[in-house]
């Protein structure tokens, strides 16, 4: 079967193609990107837990041993962030880093934010409810998680406007085909973002405050601490991961609700009871992070297919979440779905560390928005951005009915 993950039509609606992939070629090797595309839930779930696969491979074999060209030195600022981040590490480094970060980024610290997130959501909505029209992304979904994660980390208010452009530029490198201009921007953003956080971390080390940067700088377990590079990389990871996907779950999910008025009115009429399952369904139905890669660390014979050491798998999360073998009526938006083991936060050792925070933010955002705005309509059909891995809308402009 022919499959082009860069085709515009596919990026607009990947779900029809995913369905064909699952039925015809659940393991598809695409020579141009040199990737194995895996589309069924059962396989993605099993492979995410398989320790013969990993997010990095260079702890096992050098690039030259793998027949890969040496790293391009222009990417050094980006590579330095990756090399010190738990996101791109495997055990034992991953276990050590994740354990240290978890000690500072505790469930209690997250739960303590609940009342504050409600205040932020209400104050953003105070500005919206007086108007007849709003871009719900720009006015609400983007600022909310940015303010939350910036406050959590302790980024001064005057600097917060720099976070979103930096992180936006950096995550463009996770796309399958980024342009040279995008690469240049990402490298520059990685350098500036890291320099800024290094400067802030040094200030917090000298005069700690009650914020996550100070807590990460102080964290210690069994004599282990975070190095300055690891501290900087962790903050960048939390700032990037902490809002890009949250914004897109909200935007994609609100669009789905606006296109399914029966589900919207069911939710409005049972707001408190249905918000938790509605948020899970928003995460499943139009997945914000469509694909994650894994390196093959040793040869694997999986269901008769041989994945060779040094190859990469592209696990199609968006496809797994629409697999009819796992979900009842997967193409239907059902906000009452209780059996919903979506894969949106991943599985295995890299399972999203911020899932409790993301869930809390999204539940508060959705409930507050629908409580404060009793009726709204799409002003026009919004367009998806041109990216594929990160799936999200350009804008979401609605008319607010009086
Ligand atoms: C709805 C919003 C979010 C989604 C869909 C999401 C999704 C994910 C996914 C899929 C992974 C694992 C990738 C892999 O297996 O290769 C991940 C990892 C991670 N996420 Fe999230 N995330 C969200 C929000 C957040 C938030 C709010 C934070 C923190 C403030 C966060 C922090 C992290 C971290 C630190 C990791 C790395 C974990 C590791 O490598 O062990 N995420 N996220």
mmCIF file of N, CA, C and O and ligand atoms in Angstrom, residues 48 55 86-88 94 98 105 149 152 237-238 241-243 245-246 249 283 288-289 292-294 317 343-347 349-355 357-358 361-362, ligand 1:
data_model
loop_
_atom_site.group_PDB
_atom_site.id
_atom_site.type_symbol
_atom_site.label_atom_id
_atom_site.label_comp_id
_atom_site.label_asym_id
_atom_site.label_seq_id
_atom_site.Cartn_x
_atom_site.Cartn_y
_atom_site.Cartn_z
ATOM 1 N N UNK A 48 5.752 -0.571 22.820
ATOM 2 C CA UNK A 48 6.107 0.482 23.789
ATOM 3 C C UNK A 48 6.667 -0.109 25.079
ATOM 4 O O UNK A 48 7.416 0.530 25.800
ATOM 5 N N UNK A 55 14.151 4.990 23.132
ATOM 6 C CA UNK A 55 14.092 6.330 22.540
ATOM 7 C C UNK A 55 15.461 6.779 22.050
ATOM 8 O O UNK A 55 15.568 7.699 21.261
ATOM 9 N N UNK A 86 15.448 13.313 30.106
ATOM 10 C CA UNK A 86 14.949 11.946 30.322
ATOM 11 C C UNK A 86 14.192 11.428 29.099
ATOM 12 O O UNK A 86 14.118 10.231 28.848
ATOM 13 N N UNK A 87 13.628 12.370 28.342
ATOM 14 C CA UNK A 87 12.827 12.034 27.176
ATOM 15 C C UNK A 87 13.629 11.187 26.172
ATOM 16 O O UNK A 87 13.093 10.322 25.508
ATOM 17 N N UNK A 88 14.920 11.464 26.062
ATOM 18 C CA UNK A 88 15.766 10.760 25.096
ATOM 19 C C UNK A 88 16.770 9.847 25.766
ATOM 20 O O UNK A 88 17.841 9.591 25.226
ATOM 21 N N UNK A 94 17.799 6.921 32.347
ATOM 22 C CA UNK A 94 16.414 7.364 32.396
ATOM 23 C C UNK A 94 15.828 7.167 33.795
ATOM 24 O O UNK A 94 15.158 8.054 34.328
ATOM 25 N N UNK A 98 14.448 10.350 35.805
ATOM 26 C CA UNK A 98 12.999 10.405 36.046
ATOM 27 C C UNK A 98 12.722 10.357 37.549
ATOM 28 O O UNK A 98 11.848 11.051 38.048
ATOM 29 N N UNK A 105 8.637 17.076 41.222
ATOM 30 C CA UNK A 105 7.377 17.285 40.492
ATOM 31 C C UNK A 105 6.359 16.300 41.068
ATOM 32 O O UNK A 105 5.939 15.357 40.421
ATOM 33 N N UNK A 149 2.320 26.335 33.694
ATOM 34 C CA UNK A 149 3.650 25.715 33.753
ATOM 35 C C UNK A 149 4.714 26.761 34.086
ATOM 36 O O UNK A 149 5.685 26.490 34.803
ATOM 37 N N UNK A 152 4.435 27.370 37.783
ATOM 38 C CA UNK A 152 4.924 26.189 38.496
ATOM 39 C C UNK A 152 6.458 26.191 38.552
ATOM 40 O O UNK A 152 7.072 25.962 39.591
ATOM 41 N N UNK A 237 12.047 20.597 28.764
ATOM 42 C CA UNK A 237 11.103 19.502 28.495
ATOM 43 C C UNK A 237 9.751 19.794 29.147
ATOM 44 O O UNK A 237 8.705 19.654 28.505
ATOM 45 N N UNK A 238 9.771 20.218 30.402
ATOM 46 C CA UNK A 238 8.501 20.476 31.088
ATOM 47 C C UNK A 238 7.759 21.636 30.424
ATOM 48 O O UNK A 238 6.542 21.607 30.274
ATOM 49 N N UNK A 241 6.654 20.153 26.760
ATOM 50 C CA UNK A 241 5.647 19.099 26.900
ATOM 51 C C UNK A 241 4.442 19.658 27.632
ATOM 52 O O UNK A 241 3.312 19.263 27.388
ATOM 53 N N UNK A 242 4.741 20.622 28.541
ATOM 54 C CA UNK A 242 3.698 21.112 29.427
ATOM 55 C C UNK A 242 2.621 21.935 28.755
ATOM 56 O O UNK A 242 1.612 22.220 29.368
ATOM 57 N N UNK A 243 2.815 22.349 27.513
ATOM 58 C CA UNK A 243 1.680 23.079 26.948
ATOM 59 C C UNK A 243 1.307 22.744 25.517
ATOM 60 O O UNK A 243 0.134 22.770 25.183
ATOM 61 N N UNK A 245 0.885 19.991 23.744
ATOM 62 C CA UNK A 245 -0.134 18.952 23.566
ATOM 63 C C UNK A 245 -1.438 19.334 24.264
ATOM 64 O O UNK A 245 -2.531 19.035 23.759
ATOM 65 N N UNK A 246 -1.312 20.003 25.402
ATOM 66 C CA UNK A 246 -2.527 20.376 26.144
ATOM 67 C C UNK A 246 -3.385 21.323 25.302
ATOM 68 O O UNK A 246 -4.605 21.168 25.230
ATOM 69 N N UNK A 249 -5.082 19.223 22.530
ATOM 70 C CA UNK A 249 -6.205 18.384 22.986
ATOM 71 C C UNK A 249 -7.440 19.265 23.102
ATOM 72 O O UNK A 249 -8.540 18.902 22.668
ATOM 73 N N UNK A 283 -8.983 13.365 24.137
ATOM 74 C CA UNK A 283 -7.589 12.937 23.938
ATOM 75 C C UNK A 283 -7.495 11.786 22.941
ATOM 76 O O UNK A 283 -6.550 11.688 22.178
ATOM 77 N N UNK A 288 -3.386 14.543 19.818
ATOM 78 C CA UNK A 288 -2.554 15.724 19.565
ATOM 79 C C UNK A 288 -1.119 15.395 19.152
ATOM 80 O O UNK A 288 -0.478 16.183 18.471
ATOM 81 N N UNK A 289 -0.621 14.217 19.580
ATOM 82 C CA UNK A 289 0.738 13.801 19.195
ATOM 83 C C UNK A 289 0.557 12.494 18.442
ATOM 84 O O UNK A 289 0.265 11.458 19.035
ATOM 85 N N UNK A 292 5.187 8.578 17.686
ATOM 86 C CA UNK A 292 6.437 8.575 18.459
ATOM 87 C C UNK A 292 7.346 7.498 17.914
ATOM 88 O O UNK A 292 6.895 6.446 17.478
ATOM 89 N N UNK A 293 8.654 7.806 17.945
ATOM 90 C CA UNK A 293 9.623 6.856 17.370
ATOM 91 C C UNK A 293 10.305 6.031 18.437
ATOM 92 O O UNK A 293 10.440 6.456 19.574
ATOM 93 N N UNK A 294 10.759 4.866 18.027
ATOM 94 C CA UNK A 294 11.613 4.034 18.867
ATOM 95 C C UNK A 294 12.721 3.442 18.016
ATOM 96 O O UNK A 294 12.478 3.027 16.879
ATOM 97 N N UNK A 317 0.246 6.673 17.170
ATOM 98 C CA UNK A 317 -0.683 6.771 18.297
ATOM 99 C C UNK A 317 -2.099 7.129 17.818
ATOM 100 O O UNK A 317 -3.089 6.638 18.343
ATOM 101 N N UNK A 343 -4.033 5.729 24.099
ATOM 102 C CA UNK A 343 -2.579 5.588 24.218
ATOM 103 C C UNK A 343 -1.918 6.970 24.189
ATOM 104 O O UNK A 343 -0.694 7.088 24.096
ATOM 105 N N UNK A 344 -2.749 8.011 24.300
ATOM 106 C CA UNK A 344 -2.296 9.394 24.088
ATOM 107 C C UNK A 344 -1.152 9.813 25.005
ATOM 108 O O UNK A 344 -0.323 10.644 24.630
ATOM 109 N N UNK A 345 -1.093 9.271 26.221
ATOM 110 C CA UNK A 345 0.014 9.586 27.132
ATOM 111 C C UNK A 345 1.129 8.544 27.045
ATOM 112 O O UNK A 345 1.992 8.490 27.911
ATOM 113 N N UNK A 346 1.099 7.679 26.046
ATOM 114 C CA UNK A 346 2.073 6.597 25.864
ATOM 115 C C UNK A 346 1.881 5.485 26.891
ATOM 116 O O UNK A 346 0.930 5.525 27.695
ATOM 117 N N UNK A 347 2.769 4.513 26.844
ATOM 118 C CA UNK A 347 2.777 3.394 27.798
ATOM 119 C C UNK A 347 4.232 3.018 28.020
ATOM 120 O O UNK A 347 5.100 3.391 27.249
ATOM 121 N N UNK A 349 7.945 2.837 30.074
ATOM 122 C CA UNK A 349 8.746 3.661 30.996
ATOM 123 C C UNK A 349 8.682 5.155 30.686
ATOM 124 O O UNK A 349 8.981 5.956 31.550
ATOM 125 N N UNK A 350 8.311 5.538 29.456
ATOM 126 C CA UNK A 350 8.251 6.969 29.135
ATOM 127 C C UNK A 350 6.848 7.549 29.311
ATOM 128 O O UNK A 350 6.600 8.690 28.892
ATOM 129 N N UNK A 351 5.946 6.781 29.924
ATOM 130 C CA UNK A 351 4.572 7.274 30.132
ATOM 131 C C UNK A 351 4.633 8.709 30.662
ATOM 132 O O UNK A 351 5.407 9.039 31.560
ATOM 133 N N UNK A 352 3.771 9.562 30.106
ATOM 134 C CA UNK A 352 3.825 11.011 30.382
ATOM 135 C C UNK A 352 3.860 11.319 31.886
ATOM 136 O O UNK A 352 2.948 10.972 32.621
ATOM 137 N N UNK A 353 4.907 12.026 32.259
ATOM 138 C CA UNK A 353 5.070 12.395 33.673
ATOM 139 C C UNK A 353 4.067 13.478 34.073
ATOM 140 O O UNK A 353 3.768 13.649 35.242
ATOM 141 N N UNK A 354 3.581 14.214 33.081
ATOM 142 C CA UNK A 354 2.683 15.327 33.386
ATOM 143 C C UNK A 354 1.208 14.984 33.230
ATOM 144 O O UNK A 354 0.357 15.875 33.274
ATOM 145 N N UNK A 355 0.881 13.683 33.048
ATOM 146 C CA UNK A 355 -0.520 13.314 32.785
ATOM 147 C C UNK A 355 -1.490 13.843 33.853
ATOM 148 O O UNK A 355 -2.540 14.393 33.496
ATOM 149 N N UNK A 357 -1.293 16.504 35.684
ATOM 150 C CA UNK A 357 -1.439 17.961 35.515
ATOM 151 C C UNK A 357 -2.264 18.261 34.255
ATOM 152 O O UNK A 357 -3.173 19.104 34.275
ATOM 153 N N UNK A 358 -1.953 17.562 33.156
ATOM 154 C CA UNK A 358 -2.686 17.800 31.902
ATOM 155 C C UNK A 358 -4.172 17.509 32.105
ATOM 156 O O UNK A 358 -5.036 18.289 31.669
ATOM 157 N N UNK A 361 -5.803 20.315 34.223
ATOM 158 C CA UNK A 361 -5.961 21.561 33.453
ATOM 159 C C UNK A 361 -7.116 21.447 32.467
ATOM 160 O O UNK A 361 -7.947 22.352 32.347
ATOM 161 N N UNK A 362 -7.148 20.313 31.757
ATOM 162 C CA UNK A 362 -8.168 20.167 30.717
ATOM 163 C C UNK A 362 -9.566 20.056 31.317
ATOM 164 O O UNK A 362 -10.528 20.621 30.785
HETATM 165 C C1 LIG B 1 -2.548 16.479 27.032
HETATM 166 C C2 LIG B 1 -1.304 16.833 27.241
HETATM 167 C C3 LIG B 1 -0.119 15.901 27.118
HETATM 168 C C4 LIG B 1 0.054 14.833 26.283
HETATM 169 C C5 LIG B 1 -0.896 14.297 25.224
HETATM 170 C C6 LIG B 1 1.360 14.280 26.580
HETATM 171 C C7 LIG B 1 1.892 13.169 25.961
HETATM 172 C C8 LIG B 1 3.107 12.599 26.277
HETATM 173 C C9 LIG B 1 3.645 11.397 25.662
HETATM 174 C C10 LIG B 1 2.952 10.618 24.564
HETATM 175 C C11 LIG B 1 4.841 11.124 26.242
HETATM 176 C C12 LIG B 1 5.759 9.921 25.993
HETATM 177 C C13 LIG B 1 6.433 9.887 24.658
HETATM 178 C C14 LIG B 1 7.056 8.545 24.364
HETATM 179 O O1 LIG B 1 6.572 7.490 24.818
HETATM 180 O O2 LIG B 1 8.035 8.513 23.602
HETATM 181 C C15 LIG B 1 5.079 12.173 27.206
HETATM 182 C C16 LIG B 1 6.202 12.252 27.998
HETATM 183 C C17 LIG B 1 6.409 13.264 28.883
HETATM 184 N N1 LIG B 1 5.532 14.272 29.226
HETATM 185 FE FE1 LIG B 1 3.698 14.585 28.496
HETATM 186 N N2 LIG B 1 1.939 15.016 27.570
HETATM 187 C C18 LIG B 1 1.056 16.010 27.937
HETATM 188 C C19 LIG B 1 1.232 16.947 28.921
HETATM 189 C C20 LIG B 1 2.342 17.042 29.718
HETATM 190 C C21 LIG B 1 2.514 17.988 30.780
HETATM 191 C C22 LIG B 1 1.482 19.014 31.213
HETATM 192 C C23 LIG B 1 3.768 17.776 31.292
HETATM 193 C C24 LIG B 1 4.493 18.463 32.400
HETATM 194 C C25 LIG B 1 4.341 19.659 32.801
HETATM 195 C C26 LIG B 1 4.360 16.672 30.560
HETATM 196 C C27 LIG B 1 5.611 16.158 30.804
HETATM 197 C C28 LIG B 1 6.130 15.044 30.181
HETATM 198 C C29 LIG B 1 7.458 14.520 30.468
HETATM 199 C C30 LIG B 1 8.453 15.080 31.466
HETATM 200 C C31 LIG B 1 7.645 13.398 29.652
HETATM 201 C C32 LIG B 1 8.867 12.505 29.544
HETATM 202 C C33 LIG B 1 8.681 11.232 30.321
HETATM 203 C C34 LIG B 1 9.802 10.231 30.107
HETATM 204 O O3 LIG B 1 10.477 10.266 29.078
HETATM 205 O O4 LIG B 1 9.981 9.389 30.992
HETATM 206 N N3 LIG B 1 3.461 16.250 29.611
HETATM 207 N N4 LIG B 1 4.009 13.048 27.220
#
